[in-house]
Coordinates of C-alpha atoms in Angstrom, one line a residue:
M1 CA 131.2 86.5 135.0
N2 CA 130.8 88.6 138.2
D3 CA 128.6 87.6 141.1
T4 CA 125.5 89.2 139.4
G5 CA 125.8 86.8 136.4
I6 CA 126.8 89.5 133.9
R7 CA 130.0 89.3 131.9
E8 CA 132.6 91.8 133.1
G9 CA 132.3 95.0 131.0
V10 CA 129.3 93.8 128.9
R11 CA 125.8 93.7 130.3
E12 CA 123.5 90.9 129.0
V13 CA 119.8 91.0 128.2
D14 CA 117.4 89.2 126.0
V15 CA 116.3 92.3 124.0
V16 CA 117.7 95.7 123.4
V17 CA 115.2 98.4 122.1
I18 CA 116.9 101.3 120.4
G19 CA 114.8 104.5 120.5
A20 CA 112.0 105.7 122.7
G21 CA 109.7 107.4 120.3
Q22 CA 106.2 106.0 119.5
A23 CA 107.7 102.8 117.9
G24 CA 110.2 102.1 120.8
L25 CA 107.7 102.7 123.6
S26 CA 105.1 100.6 121.9
S27 CA 107.6 97.8 121.5
A28 CA 108.7 98.1 125.1
Y29 CA 105.0 98.0 126.3
H30 CA 104.3 94.8 124.3
L31 CA 107.6 93.2 125.4
Q32 CA 106.5 93.7 129.0
R33 CA 103.0 92.3 128.2
T34 CA 104.6 89.3 126.6
G35 CA 106.5 88.5 129.8
F36 CA 109.8 90.4 129.5
A37 CA 110.7 92.6 132.4
P38 CA 112.4 96.0 132.0
E39 CA 116.0 96.1 133.0
R40 CA 116.1 92.3 133.7
D41 CA 115.1 91.0 130.3
F42 CA 115.2 94.1 128.1
V43 CA 116.5 97.6 128.0
V44 CA 115.3 100.7 126.1
L45 CA 118.1 103.0 125.0
D46 CA 117.3 106.5 123.8
H47 CA 119.7 109.2 122.5
A48 CA 117.4 112.1 123.2
P49 CA 117.8 114.2 126.4
Q50 CA 114.2 113.7 127.6
P51 CA 111.0 111.8 126.8
G52 CA 109.1 112.8 123.6
G53 CA 110.9 111.1 120.8
A54 CA 111.3 113.4 117.8
W55 CA 108.4 115.4 118.9
Q56 CA 110.5 117.2 121.5
F57 CA 112.5 118.8 118.7
R58 CA 109.5 120.3 116.8
W59 CA 109.1 124.0 116.4
P60 CA 107.0 125.9 119.0
S61 CA 104.4 127.0 116.4
L62 CA 103.5 123.4 115.7
T63 CA 100.8 123.3 118.3
Y64 CA 99.0 120.1 119.2
G65 CA 95.9 121.2 117.4
K66 CA 97.9 121.3 114.1
V67 CA 99.1 117.7 114.5
H68 CA 97.3 115.2 112.3
G69 CA 97.5 111.5 112.7
M70 CA 98.9 111.3 116.2
H71 CA 97.7 108.0 117.6
A72 CA 97.7 107.2 121.3
L73 CA 100.3 104.7 122.6
P74 CA 99.0 101.3 123.6
G75 CA 97.4 101.1 127.0
M76 CA 97.0 104.8 127.7
E77 CA 95.0 107.5 125.8
L78 CA 96.2 111.1 125.5
T79 CA 93.2 113.0 126.8
D80 CA 92.3 116.7 127.5
A81 CA 95.3 118.0 125.7
D82 CA 95.2 121.8 125.0
P83 CA 95.3 122.2 121.2
A84 CA 97.0 125.6 121.6
R85 CA 100.0 124.2 123.4
P86 CA 103.2 123.3 121.5
S87 CA 103.0 119.6 120.4
A88 CA 106.6 119.2 121.8
E89 CA 105.3 119.9 125.3
V90 CA 102.0 118.0 125.0
I91 CA 103.5 114.8 123.6
G92 CA 106.7 115.1 125.7
E93 CA 104.7 115.1 128.9
Y94 CA 102.5 112.3 127.6
F95 CA 105.5 110.1 126.7
D96 CA 107.1 110.9 130.1
T97 CA 103.9 109.8 132.0
Y98 CA 103.7 106.7 129.8
E99 CA 107.2 105.6 130.6
R100 CA 106.7 106.1 134.3
T101 CA 103.3 104.5 134.4
F102 CA 104.5 101.3 132.9
G103 CA 107.9 101.4 134.5
L104 CA 109.8 101.1 131.2
K105 CA 113.0 102.6 132.7
V106 CA 114.3 104.2 129.5
R107 CA 118.1 104.9 129.7
R108 CA 119.0 108.3 128.3
P109 CA 120.9 110.0 126.8
V110 CA 122.6 106.9 125.3
E111 CA 124.0 107.0 121.8
V112 CA 124.1 103.6 120.0
R113 CA 127.3 103.6 117.9
A114 CA 127.1 100.2 116.3
V115 CA 125.4 96.9 116.4
R116 CA 127.6 93.9 115.3
E117 CA 127.8 90.2 115.7
G118 CA 128.8 89.0 119.1
D119 CA 131.6 86.7 120.1
G120 CA 130.4 83.6 118.2
D121 CA 127.7 83.0 120.8
G122 CA 124.7 83.8 118.6
R123 CA 124.2 87.1 120.3
L124 CA 124.5 90.6 119.1
L125 CA 126.8 93.2 120.6
V126 CA 125.4 96.7 120.9
E127 CA 128.1 99.3 121.4
T128 CA 126.9 102.6 123.1
S129 CA 128.2 105.8 124.7
D130 CA 127.3 104.2 128.0
G131 CA 129.0 100.8 127.6
D132 CA 128.1 97.7 125.6
W133 CA 125.2 95.3 125.7
S134 CA 125.0 91.7 124.6
T135 CA 121.6 90.7 123.4
R136 CA 119.7 87.8 121.9
A137 CA 117.4 90.1 119.8
L138 CA 117.2 93.7 118.8
I139 CA 114.3 96.1 118.1
N140 CA 115.5 99.1 116.1
A141 CA 113.0 102.0 116.5
T142 CA 115.3 104.9 115.6
G143 CA 112.9 106.6 113.2
T144 CA 114.1 109.2 110.7
W145 CA 114.5 112.6 112.5
D146 CA 118.3 112.3 112.8
R147 CA 118.8 111.9 109.1
P148 CA 117.3 114.9 107.3
F149 CA 117.6 114.6 103.6
W150 CA 119.4 117.5 101.8
P151 CA 119.2 117.4 98.0
R152 CA 122.2 118.7 96.0
Y153 CA 121.8 121.2 93.3
P154 CA 124.4 123.0 91.1
G155 CA 125.6 126.3 92.7
Q156 CA 124.3 125.4 96.2
E157 CA 127.6 126.3 97.8
T158 CA 127.6 129.8 96.2
F159 CA 124.3 130.9 97.9
R160 CA 124.9 133.9 100.1
G161 CA 121.7 133.5 102.1
R162 CA 120.7 131.0 104.7
Q163 CA 119.8 127.3 104.0
L164 CA 118.1 125.2 106.6
H165 CA 116.1 122.0 106.8
T166 CA 112.7 121.3 108.4
A167 CA 114.7 119.7 111.3
Q168 CA 116.1 123.1 112.1
Y169 CA 112.9 125.1 111.5
P170 CA 112.6 127.7 114.2
G171 CA 109.1 129.0 113.6
P172 CA 107.8 131.7 111.2
E173 CA 108.8 134.9 113.0
E174 CA 112.4 134.4 112.1
F175 CA 111.7 134.9 108.4
T176 CA 110.1 138.4 108.9
G177 CA 110.9 140.6 105.9
Q178 CA 112.8 137.9 104.0
R179 CA 112.3 136.2 100.6
V180 CA 111.9 132.5 101.3
V181 CA 112.0 129.6 98.9
V182 CA 110.4 126.5 100.3
V183 CA 111.4 123.2 98.7
G184 CA 109.2 120.2 99.1
G185 CA 105.6 119.0 98.5
G186 CA 104.8 117.2 101.7
A187 CA 103.0 118.2 104.9
S188 CA 105.9 120.0 106.3
G189 CA 106.4 122.1 103.2
T190 CA 102.8 123.3 103.1
Q191 CA 102.7 124.0 106.8
H192 CA 105.9 126.0 106.6
L193 CA 104.6 128.1 103.7
M194 CA 101.3 128.8 105.4
E195 CA 103.0 129.9 108.6
I196 CA 105.8 131.9 106.9
A197 CA 103.7 133.8 104.3
P198 CA 102.3 136.4 106.7
Y199 CA 105.8 137.4 107.9
A200 CA 107.9 137.0 104.8
A201 CA 108.5 139.6 102.2
G202 CA 107.7 136.9 99.7
T203 CA 107.5 133.1 99.4
T204 CA 108.1 130.7 96.5
W205 CA 107.1 127.1 96.6
V206 CA 108.9 124.5 94.4
T207 CA 108.5 120.8 94.2
R208 CA 109.8 118.0 92.0
R209 CA 106.4 116.7 91.3
P210 CA 103.0 118.4 91.3
P211 CA 101.5 118.1 94.8
V212 CA 98.4 115.8 95.2
F213 CA 95.6 117.1 97.3
R214 CA 93.2 114.5 98.6
E215 CA 89.5 115.3 98.9
G216 CA 87.3 113.4 101.4
P217 CA 88.0 111.5 104.6
F218 CA 91.0 109.3 105.2
T219 CA 89.2 106.0 105.5
E220 CA 90.6 102.8 107.0
E221 CA 90.5 101.1 103.6
F222 CA 92.4 104.0 102.0
G223 CA 95.0 103.9 104.8
R224 CA 95.5 100.1 104.3
E225 CA 96.0 100.6 100.6
A226 CA 98.7 103.3 101.2
V227 CA 100.5 101.2 103.8
A228 CA 100.5 98.2 101.4
L229 CA 102.3 100.3 98.7
V230 CA 105.0 101.2 101.2
E231 CA 105.2 97.7 102.5
E232 CA 105.8 96.3 99.0
R233 CA 108.9 98.5 98.6
V234 CA 110.3 97.3 101.9
R235 CA 109.6 93.7 100.9
Q236 CA 111.7 94.3 97.8
G237 CA 114.6 95.7 99.7
L238 CA 114.1 99.3 98.4
P239 CA 114.4 102.3 100.7
P240 CA 111.0 103.0 102.1
K241 CA 108.9 106.0 101.2
S242 CA 106.7 107.7 103.8
V243 CA 103.1 106.8 104.0
V244 CA 102.2 110.5 103.5
S245 CA 104.0 110.4 100.1
V246 CA 101.5 107.8 99.0
T247 CA 98.3 109.3 100.6
G248 CA 98.7 112.9 99.4
L249 CA 97.8 116.0 101.3
P250 CA 94.4 116.4 102.9
L251 CA 92.5 119.3 101.4
N252 CA 91.2 121.0 104.6
D253 CA 90.0 124.5 105.1
A254 CA 93.5 125.9 105.8
I255 CA 94.8 124.4 102.6
R256 CA 91.9 125.7 100.5
Q257 CA 92.4 129.2 101.9
A258 CA 96.2 129.0 101.1
L259 CA 95.5 127.9 97.6
S260 CA 93.0 130.7 97.1
D261 CA 95.4 133.3 98.5
G262 CA 98.2 132.1 96.2
V263 CA 100.4 131.0 99.0
L264 CA 100.4 127.4 97.7
D265 CA 101.2 128.4 94.1
R266 CA 103.6 125.6 93.2
R267 CA 106.4 126.0 90.7
P268 CA 108.5 123.1 89.2
M269 CA 111.9 122.4 90.7
F270 CA 114.6 124.9 89.8
D271 CA 117.7 123.8 88.0
R272 CA 120.4 125.7 89.8
I273 CA 121.1 127.9 92.8
T274 CA 122.7 131.3 92.3
P275 CA 124.4 133.5 94.9
D276 CA 121.2 135.4 95.4
G277 CA 118.4 133.0 94.6
V278 CA 117.4 130.2 92.3
E279 CA 117.2 129.8 88.6
W280 CA 115.3 127.6 86.1
G281 CA 116.6 126.3 82.8
D282 CA 114.5 128.8 80.8
G283 CA 116.3 131.7 82.4
Q284 CA 113.6 132.6 85.0
R285 CA 115.0 133.6 88.4
V286 CA 113.7 134.2 91.9
G287 CA 115.7 136.2 94.5
A288 CA 115.9 134.6 97.9
D289 CA 117.4 135.3 101.3
V290 CA 116.5 131.8 102.6
I291 CA 116.1 128.4 101.1
L292 CA 114.1 126.1 103.4
W293 CA 114.5 122.4 102.5
A294 CA 111.3 120.6 103.5
T295 CA 112.6 117.5 101.7
G296 CA 112.0 114.8 104.3
F297 CA 114.1 112.3 106.1
R298 CA 115.7 109.0 105.7
A299 CA 115.8 106.0 108.0
A300 CA 118.4 106.4 110.8
I301 CA 120.0 103.0 110.5
D302 CA 123.7 103.6 110.0
H303 CA 124.5 101.9 113.3
L304 CA 123.3 98.7 111.8
A305 CA 125.8 98.7 109.0
P306 CA 128.1 96.1 110.5
L307 CA 125.3 93.5 110.2
R308 CA 125.2 94.1 106.4
L309 CA 121.4 94.0 106.3
R310 CA 121.0 96.3 103.3
E311 CA 119.9 94.9 99.9
P312 CA 121.4 96.1 96.6
G313 CA 118.4 98.4 96.2
G314 CA 119.6 100.3 99.3
G315 CA 116.9 99.3 101.8
I316 CA 116.5 96.5 104.4
R317 CA 114.2 93.7 103.3
V318 CA 111.7 93.2 106.0
E319 CA 108.9 90.6 106.4
G320 CA 106.5 92.0 109.0
T321 CA 109.0 93.7 111.3
R322 CA 111.8 91.1 111.0
A323 CA 114.9 91.7 108.9
V324 CA 115.0 88.9 106.3
V325 CA 118.8 88.7 106.5
D326 CA 118.8 88.4 110.3
P327 CA 115.7 87.2 112.2
R328 CA 117.2 88.5 115.5
V329 CA 116.7 92.1 114.2
H330 CA 113.3 93.8 114.0
L331 CA 112.7 97.2 112.6
V332 CA 109.7 99.1 114.0
G333 CA 108.7 102.5 112.7
Y334 CA 110.4 101.6 109.4
G335 CA 108.6 101.9 106.1
P336 CA 104.9 100.8 106.5
S337 CA 105.1 101.1 110.3
A338 CA 106.4 104.7 110.3
S339 CA 103.0 106.1 111.1
T340 CA 102.0 106.3 114.8
I341 CA 99.2 103.7 114.5
G342 CA 101.5 101.5 112.4
A343 CA 104.2 101.7 115.0
N344 CA 101.8 100.5 117.7
R345 CA 100.8 97.5 115.6
A346 CA 104.4 96.8 114.6
G347 CA 105.6 97.0 118.2
R348 CA 103.1 94.3 119.2
A349 CA 104.1 92.1 116.2
A350 CA 107.8 92.4 117.0
A351 CA 107.4 91.5 120.7
R352 CA 105.4 88.4 119.9
D353 CA 107.8 87.3 117.2
I354 CA 110.8 87.8 119.5
G355 CA 108.9 85.8 122.2
R356 CA 108.7 82.9 119.8
L357 CA 112.3 83.4 118.6
L358 CA 113.6 83.2 122.1
D359 CA 111.5 80.1 123.0
Q360 CA 109.2 82.0 125.3
E361 CA 105.5 81.4 125.2
P362 CA 104.0 84.8 124.7
A363 CA 100.9 85.7 126.6
T364 CA 97.9 87.1 124.9
V365 CA 98.6 90.7 124.1

């Protein structure tokens, strides 16, 4: 120990929060409300260069007005946002103000390389690009943006055009005059198609399953039912599906127009990729200059591998936010809490649970 009470070379705290997106900031806010002090009792580590979570990496044409389901962080509403501004700017500024208002003192950019068992003292060791931390509990709020899912298809390596994922989407202008195949039936795939269609020489939409368009409002009861389905998978130790994959796509005016115009004319998944396009088993072909994979993301949890939390089914079994295998580890923004409102609730639950785990009497949050 040195004269500050910290072991030489390893800093000690009660809680380490990994990630400063919606889930991480919500968790930090509720830890503070529960009685933990930033930097003294907990730290927030974020690998991104600036505030904004994954939003800061979104394409410029995704304006704030096009964002659906963005729920305010606890304790501070997002008001008077210009719907015409890029969501990366609006939400980045909001998160920045939030961090400063509540004094959360996020450390960035810090890459968490591994979390493993400590030196037999019941603590966890968090190894990072900025030194190591010893902690009594961990909140993992790393989301999915860093793990884009790329499916594999025969002939993929022979394609002479460009392949990119939603995570690399630059905006529609870059596809001017090109033939674009968009793969994926989620919100990103439909948004990409509707944006690209006016610029491209032609678009083709392919999905593994027919898309489900949902009429009517997204009620609270419907939302709870969707979350419950995702939660059951996590409880069984299976990899989580997104809440959106359960709810379907909202049938709004823009979607209706795109369906009417033939932009959202879905075709079944192709069987192989050729040097100049894609091909189906019956011999049908479509030429392409670009294949855009709007195929979603997976949970970014590889740094937790040394703790051996994964179940045989491939996921981490979670009760509430707590990993069943190790109650010191909480996953927020994972599975049923991957939505913005779900992340807020899960951050509160994790903070209160950790307060009990560490024998602190949590205040009313």
